[in-house]
Amino acid sequence: AQKVTQVQTEISVVEKEDVTLDCVYETRDTTYYLFWYKQPPSGELVFLIRRNSFDEQNEISGRYSWNFQKSTSSFNFTITASQVVDSAVYFCALGVGGSEKLVFGKGMKLTVNP
Amino acid sequence: DAGITQSPRHKVTETGTPVTLRCHQTENHRYMYWYRQDPGHGLRLIHYSYGVKDTDKGEVSDGYSVSRSKTEDFLLTLESATSSQTSVYFCAISESGWDSKYEQYFGPGTRLTVT
């Protein structure tokens, strides 16, 4: 069975702080995909990134970076110099090869205060 | 942005009444999904479709049925709504396929309240 755990449920930081959102996954499949989604207060779900199990390269996109480590089954997300607009609920999700379904973590609410 | 709309966006209904939520896409994607979002549970898959008239159950399918008669439309029906089905319902689509990347794009959501 697949499982995604987001240990932190809520984090509050002050603007310009760096913040890391943790995601730990469980699967026995060797082919899988990991995702991060953002849900701002307006409610829509926005796709941020996808990583496949064969690519452990970390990725940086502007202030966002992702650290994928198969050895610890983790796919962590870091926001550098956080901004108020980063305030949202962030979801980590797992999809396995041969299945079209995603399993989501319970989400982590980030509040960035001015 | 992916062309996904959901209707209605808000609905209040009484316990025991049937309710149908509609998801409409303009992307011609093969896969469509219904999720519900509840505090403390994240998103949970209700049903999904992998083609016209092809559907399968998800994690929390009890009390829900779905239908897909056209590529662009995926309907979620609560045959007899209960208060435990008060939730925000999201539709998602995915191009998918054997070498797919499994990216799912979400609709704006429907807030359903069952009184």
mmCIF file of C-alpha atoms in Angstrom:
data_model
loop_
_atom_site.group_PDB
_atom_site.id
_atom_site.type_symbol
_atom_site.label_atom_id
_atom_site.label_comp_id
_atom_site.label_asym_id
_atom_site.label_seq_id
_atom_site.Cartn_x
_atom_site.Cartn_y
_atom_site.Cartn_z
ATOM 1 C CA ALA A 1 0.000 0.000 0.000
ATOM 2 C CA GLN A 2 1.080 3.534 -0.612
ATOM 3 C CA LYS A 3 1.208 6.185 2.035
ATOM 4 C CA VAL A 4 2.256 9.809 2.294
ATOM 5 C CA THR A 5 3.021 11.448 5.605
ATOM 6 C CA GLN A 6 3.342 15.144 6.153
ATOM 7 C CA VAL A 7 4.435 15.320 9.742
ATOM 8 C CA GLN A 8 3.962 19.033 10.199
ATOM 9 C CA THR A 9 0.337 20.109 10.158
ATOM 10 C CA GLU A 10 0.866 23.815 10.564
ATOM 11 C CA ILE A 11 3.824 26.199 10.445
ATOM 12 C CA SER A 12 3.923 29.908 11.039
ATOM 13 C CA VAL A 13 6.921 32.016 10.005
ATOM 14 C CA VAL A 14 7.811 35.629 9.560
ATOM 15 C CA GLU A 15 8.353 36.971 6.091
ATOM 16 C CA LYS A 16 11.846 36.374 4.647
ATOM 17 C CA GLU A 17 12.431 33.288 6.775
ATOM 18 C CA ASP A 18 13.290 30.044 5.029
ATOM 19 C CA VAL A 19 10.889 27.183 5.630
ATOM 20 C CA THR A 20 11.065 23.480 4.806
ATOM 21 C CA LEU A 21 8.017 21.283 4.396
ATOM 22 C CA ASP A 22 8.659 17.616 5.011
ATOM 23 C CA CYS A 23 7.140 14.721 3.074
ATOM 24 C CA VAL A 24 7.799 11.052 3.721
ATOM 25 C CA TYR A 25 6.360 8.391 1.469
ATOM 26 C CA GLU A 26 5.929 4.635 1.532
ATOM 27 C CA THR A 27 5.692 2.358 -1.460
ATOM 28 C CA ARG A 28 7.066 -0.984 -2.575
ATOM 29 C CA ASP A 29 6.966 -0.018 -6.207
ATOM 30 C CA THR A 30 10.206 0.883 -7.912
ATOM 31 C CA THR A 31 8.521 3.231 -10.358
ATOM 32 C CA TYR A 32 6.672 6.082 -8.771
ATOM 33 C CA TYR A 33 6.100 9.809 -8.965
ATOM 34 C CA LEU A 34 6.041 12.436 -6.278
ATOM 35 C CA PHE A 35 4.207 15.738 -6.411
ATOM 36 C CA TRP A 36 3.703 18.936 -4.520
ATOM 37 C CA TYR A 37 0.509 20.951 -4.783
ATOM 38 C CA LYS A 38 -0.329 24.317 -3.303
ATOM 39 C CA GLN A 39 -3.764 25.379 -2.116
ATOM 40 C CA PRO A 40 -3.916 29.127 -1.415
ATOM 41 C CA PRO A 41 -6.735 30.617 0.664
ATOM 42 C CA SER A 42 -8.795 31.036 -2.499
ATOM 43 C CA GLY A 43 -9.168 27.251 -2.526
ATOM 44 C CA GLU A 44 -7.864 26.083 -5.873
ATOM 45 C CA LEU A 45 -5.200 23.394 -6.079
ATOM 46 C CA VAL A 46 -2.109 24.378 -7.998
ATOM 47 C CA PHE A 47 0.427 21.873 -9.307
ATOM 48 C CA LEU A 48 3.990 22.817 -8.306
ATOM 49 C CA ILE A 49 6.330 19.985 -9.206
ATOM 50 C CA ARG A 50 6.638 16.335 -10.199
ATOM 51 C CA ARG A 51 9.591 14.031 -9.595
ATOM 52 C CA ASN A 52 9.974 10.444 -10.772
ATOM 53 C CA SER A 53 11.716 7.698 -8.843
ATOM 54 C CA PHE A 54 14.586 7.467 -11.313
ATOM 55 C CA ASP A 55 15.620 11.062 -10.942
ATOM 56 C CA GLU A 56 17.058 12.062 -7.595
ATOM 57 C CA GLN A 57 18.381 15.373 -8.775
ATOM 58 C CA ASN A 58 17.286 18.216 -6.623
ATOM 59 C CA GLU A 59 15.485 21.058 -8.284
ATOM 60 C CA ILE A 60 15.391 24.769 -7.786
ATOM 61 C CA SER A 61 12.784 27.070 -9.223
ATOM 62 C CA GLY A 62 13.154 30.630 -8.057
ATOM 63 C CA ARG A 63 12.594 30.663 -4.304
ATOM 64 C CA TYR A 64 11.375 27.049 -4.322
ATOM 65 C CA SER A 65 13.615 24.004 -4.075
ATOM 66 C CA TRP A 66 12.945 20.325 -3.687
ATOM 67 C CA ASN A 67 15.151 17.681 -2.109
ATOM 68 C CA PHE A 68 14.349 14.114 -3.162
ATOM 69 C CA GLN A 69 16.148 11.373 -1.219
ATOM 70 C CA LYS A 70 15.216 7.762 -1.936
ATOM 71 C CA SER A 71 17.410 6.542 0.933
ATOM 72 C CA THR A 72 15.109 8.218 3.427
ATOM 73 C CA SER A 73 11.937 8.094 1.287
ATOM 74 C CA SER A 74 11.608 11.824 1.548
ATOM 75 C CA PHE A 75 10.678 14.603 -0.834
ATOM 76 C CA ASN A 76 11.069 17.853 1.047
ATOM 77 C CA PHE A 77 10.133 21.303 -0.175
ATOM 78 C CA THR A 78 11.953 24.461 0.838
ATOM 79 C CA ILE A 79 10.783 28.008 0.350
ATOM 80 C CA THR A 80 13.601 30.521 0.602
ATOM 81 C CA ALA A 81 12.894 34.046 1.786
ATOM 82 C CA SER A 82 9.210 33.328 2.309
ATOM 83 C CA GLN A 83 6.602 35.860 1.335
ATOM 84 C CA VAL A 84 3.052 36.460 2.497
ATOM 85 C CA VAL A 85 1.811 35.109 -0.839
ATOM 86 C CA ASP A 86 3.322 31.743 0.060
ATOM 87 C CA SER A 87 0.677 31.335 2.740
ATOM 88 C CA ALA A 88 -1.270 28.249 1.716
ATOM 89 C CA VAL A 89 -1.855 24.608 2.424
ATOM 90 C CA TYR A 90 0.728 22.435 0.736
ATOM 91 C CA PHE A 91 0.092 18.833 -0.222
ATOM 92 C CA CYS A 92 2.576 16.129 -1.074
ATOM 93 C CA ALA A 93 1.281 13.265 -3.233
ATOM 94 C CA LEU A 94 2.485 9.896 -4.516
ATOM 95 C CA GLY A 95 1.587 8.050 -7.714
ATOM 96 C CA VAL A 96 2.891 4.596 -8.526
ATOM 97 C CA GLY A 97 3.647 3.047 -11.874
ATOM 98 C CA GLY A 98 0.731 1.273 -13.497
ATOM 99 C CA SER A 99 -1.840 3.086 -11.412
ATOM 100 C CA GLU A 100 -3.475 6.329 -12.319
ATOM 101 C CA LYS A 101 -4.352 7.231 -8.746
ATOM 102 C CA LEU A 102 -2.567 9.646 -6.471
ATOM 103 C CA VAL A 103 -2.323 9.294 -2.734
ATOM 104 C CA PHE A 104 -2.180 12.610 -0.937
ATOM 105 C CA GLY A 105 -0.745 13.574 2.397
ATOM 106 C CA LYS A 106 -2.997 15.412 4.801
ATOM 107 C CA GLY A 107 -1.504 18.753 3.969
ATOM 108 C CA MET A 108 0.520 21.337 5.833
ATOM 109 C CA LYS A 109 -0.751 24.844 6.439
ATOM 110 C CA LEU A 110 1.906 27.506 6.067
ATOM 111 C CA THR A 111 1.262 30.988 7.345
ATOM 112 C CA VAL A 112 3.750 33.688 6.471
ATOM 113 C CA ASN A 113 3.315 36.778 8.596
ATOM 114 C CA PRO A 114 4.506 40.213 7.491
ATOM 115 C CA ASP B 1 -4.739 26.784 -16.804
ATOM 116 C CA ALA B 2 -6.421 23.481 -17.570
ATOM 117 C CA GLY B 3 -10.006 23.909 -18.726
ATOM 118 C CA ILE B 4 -11.940 22.349 -15.879
ATOM 119 C CA THR B 5 -15.207 23.626 -14.507
ATOM 120 C CA GLN B 6 -17.379 22.315 -11.733
ATOM 121 C CA SER B 7 -21.049 22.958 -11.138
ATOM 122 C CA PRO B 8 -22.567 23.973 -8.901
ATOM 123 C CA ARG B 9 -19.833 25.754 -6.972
ATOM 124 C CA HIS B 10 -21.898 25.830 -3.799
ATOM 125 C CA LYS B 11 -24.857 23.782 -2.741
ATOM 126 C CA VAL B 12 -26.875 23.317 0.403
ATOM 127 C CA THR B 13 -29.145 20.317 0.521
ATOM 128 C CA GLU B 14 -31.124 18.342 3.024
ATOM 129 C CA THR B 15 -30.340 14.904 4.355
ATOM 130 C CA GLY B 16 -31.842 12.191 2.206
ATOM 131 C CA THR B 17 -32.017 14.149 -1.030
ATOM 132 C CA PRO B 18 -30.111 13.132 -4.152
ATOM 133 C CA VAL B 19 -27.358 15.430 -5.348
ATOM 134 C CA THR B 20 -25.379 15.451 -8.586
ATOM 135 C CA LEU B 21 -22.161 17.346 -9.089
ATOM 136 C CA ARG B 22 -20.803 17.932 -12.551
ATOM 137 C CA CYS B 23 -17.248 18.188 -13.788
ATOM 138 C CA HIS B 24 -16.609 19.435 -17.305
ATOM 139 C CA GLN B 25 -13.252 19.537 -19.107
ATOM 140 C CA THR B 26 -12.192 21.011 -22.405
ATOM 141 C CA GLU B 27 -8.767 19.312 -22.495
ATOM 142 C CA ASN B 28 -9.890 15.976 -23.940
ATOM 143 C CA HIS B 29 -7.981 14.196 -21.159
ATOM 144 C CA ARG B 30 -8.693 10.537 -20.694
ATOM 145 C CA TYR B 31 -8.688 10.374 -16.909
ATOM 146 C CA MET B 32 -11.042 12.179 -14.573
ATOM 147 C CA TYR B 33 -11.237 12.001 -10.793
ATOM 148 C CA TRP B 34 -13.471 13.009 -7.916
ATOM 149 C CA TYR B 35 -11.919 13.812 -4.549
ATOM 150 C CA ARG B 36 -13.297 15.105 -1.327
ATOM 151 C CA GLN B 37 -11.362 17.371 1.000
ATOM 152 C CA ASP B 38 -12.008 17.376 4.714
ATOM 153 C CA PRO B 39 -10.031 18.937 7.563
ATOM 154 C CA GLY B 40 -7.432 16.524 8.874
ATOM 155 C CA HIS B 41 -7.834 14.142 5.958
ATOM 156 C CA GLY B 42 -6.341 15.949 3.004
ATOM 157 C CA LEU B 43 -7.726 14.827 -0.320
ATOM 158 C CA ARG B 44 -9.276 11.416 -0.642
ATOM 159 C CA LEU B 45 -10.199 9.770 -3.903
ATOM 160 C CA ILE B 46 -13.882 8.883 -4.306
ATOM 161 C CA HIS B 47 -14.064 7.510 -7.848
ATOM 162 C CA TYR B 48 -12.171 7.917 -11.033
ATOM 163 C CA SER B 49 -12.702 7.280 -14.731
ATOM 164 C CA TYR B 50 -10.196 6.035 -17.276
ATOM 165 C CA GLY B 51 -12.447 6.469 -20.281
ATOM 166 C CA VAL B 52 -16.033 6.853 -21.384
ATOM 167 C CA LYS B 53 -18.167 4.477 -19.324
ATOM 168 C CA ASP B 54 -15.049 3.158 -17.569
ATOM 169 C CA THR B 55 -14.941 3.953 -13.885
ATOM 170 C CA ASP B 56 -13.437 2.541 -10.730
ATOM 171 C CA LYS B 57 -13.709 3.065 -6.998
ATOM 172 C CA GLY B 58 -11.349 5.046 -4.884
ATOM 173 C CA GLU B 59 -10.648 5.128 -1.201
ATOM 174 C CA VAL B 60 -14.000 6.516 -0.009
ATOM 175 C CA SER B 61 -16.571 5.418 -2.565
ATOM 176 C CA ASP B 62 -19.412 4.309 -0.267
ATOM 177 C CA GLY B 63 -22.518 6.433 -0.777
ATOM 178 C CA TYR B 64 -21.312 7.799 -4.113
ATOM 179 C CA SER B 65 -21.809 6.798 -7.726
ATOM 180 C CA VAL B 66 -20.356 8.224 -10.906
ATOM 181 C CA SER B 67 -21.062 8.264 -14.597
ATOM 182 C CA ARG B 68 -19.159 9.286 -17.662
ATOM 183 C CA SER B 69 -21.089 9.207 -20.895
ATOM 184 C CA LYS B 70 -18.857 11.698 -22.686
ATOM 185 C CA THR B 71 -15.134 12.374 -22.529
ATOM 186 C CA GLU B 72 -15.707 15.882 -21.255
ATOM 187 C CA ASP B 73 -18.182 15.202 -18.453
ATOM 188 C CA PHE B 74 -17.857 13.264 -15.210
ATOM 189 C CA LEU B 75 -20.805 13.249 -12.840
ATOM 190 C CA LEU B 76 -20.728 12.467 -9.132
ATOM 191 C CA THR B 77 -24.019 11.479 -7.528
ATOM 192 C CA LEU B 78 -24.909 11.223 -3.889
ATOM 193 C CA GLU B 79 -27.983 9.017 -4.002
ATOM 194 C CA SER B 80 -29.184 10.026 -0.557
ATOM 195 C CA ALA B 81 -27.068 12.754 0.965
ATOM 196 C CA THR B 82 -25.950 12.463 4.577
ATOM 197 C CA SER B 83 -24.350 15.023 6.877
ATOM 198 C CA SER B 84 -21.058 13.096 6.689
ATOM 199 C CA GLN B 85 -20.922 14.001 3.016
ATOM 200 C CA THR B 86 -20.637 17.681 3.811
ATOM 201 C CA SER B 87 -17.304 18.486 2.211
ATOM 202 C CA VAL B 88 -15.483 20.274 -0.559
ATOM 203 C CA TYR B 89 -15.452 18.190 -3.718
ATOM 204 C CA PHE B 90 -12.736 18.525 -6.297
ATOM 205 C CA CYS B 91 -12.641 17.184 -9.792
ATOM 206 C CA ALA B 92 -9.291 16.522 -11.444
ATOM 207 C CA ILE B 93 -8.135 15.486 -14.882
ATOM 208 C CA SER B 94 -5.047 13.759 -16.171
ATOM 209 C CA GLU B 95 -3.780 13.014 -19.628
ATOM 210 C CA SER B 96 -2.174 9.859 -18.267
ATOM 211 C CA GLY B 97 -1.148 6.751 -20.135
ATOM 212 C CA TRP B 98 1.518 4.095 -19.646
ATOM 213 C CA ASP B 99 4.334 6.592 -19.879
ATOM 214 C CA SER B 100 2.308 9.291 -18.285
ATOM 215 C CA LYS B 101 3.545 11.679 -15.730
ATOM 216 C CA TYR B 102 0.406 11.416 -13.598
ATOM 217 C CA GLU B 103 0.016 15.135 -13.283
ATOM 218 C CA GLN B 104 -3.483 15.907 -12.226
ATOM 219 C CA TYR B 105 -5.042 19.301 -12.716
ATOM 220 C CA PHE B 106 -7.863 20.335 -10.463
ATOM 221 C CA GLY B 107 -11.128 22.146 -10.878
ATOM 222 C CA PRO B 108 -12.173 25.017 -8.591
ATOM 223 C CA GLY B 109 -14.108 22.806 -6.190
ATOM 224 C CA THR B 110 -17.721 22.490 -5.049
ATOM 225 C CA ARG B 111 -18.670 23.214 -1.472
ATOM 226 C CA LEU B 112 -21.517 20.930 -0.459
ATOM 227 C CA THR B 113 -23.378 21.288 2.808
ATOM 228 C CA VAL B 114 -25.863 18.648 3.872
ATOM 229 C CA THR B 115 -28.204 19.841 6.618
#
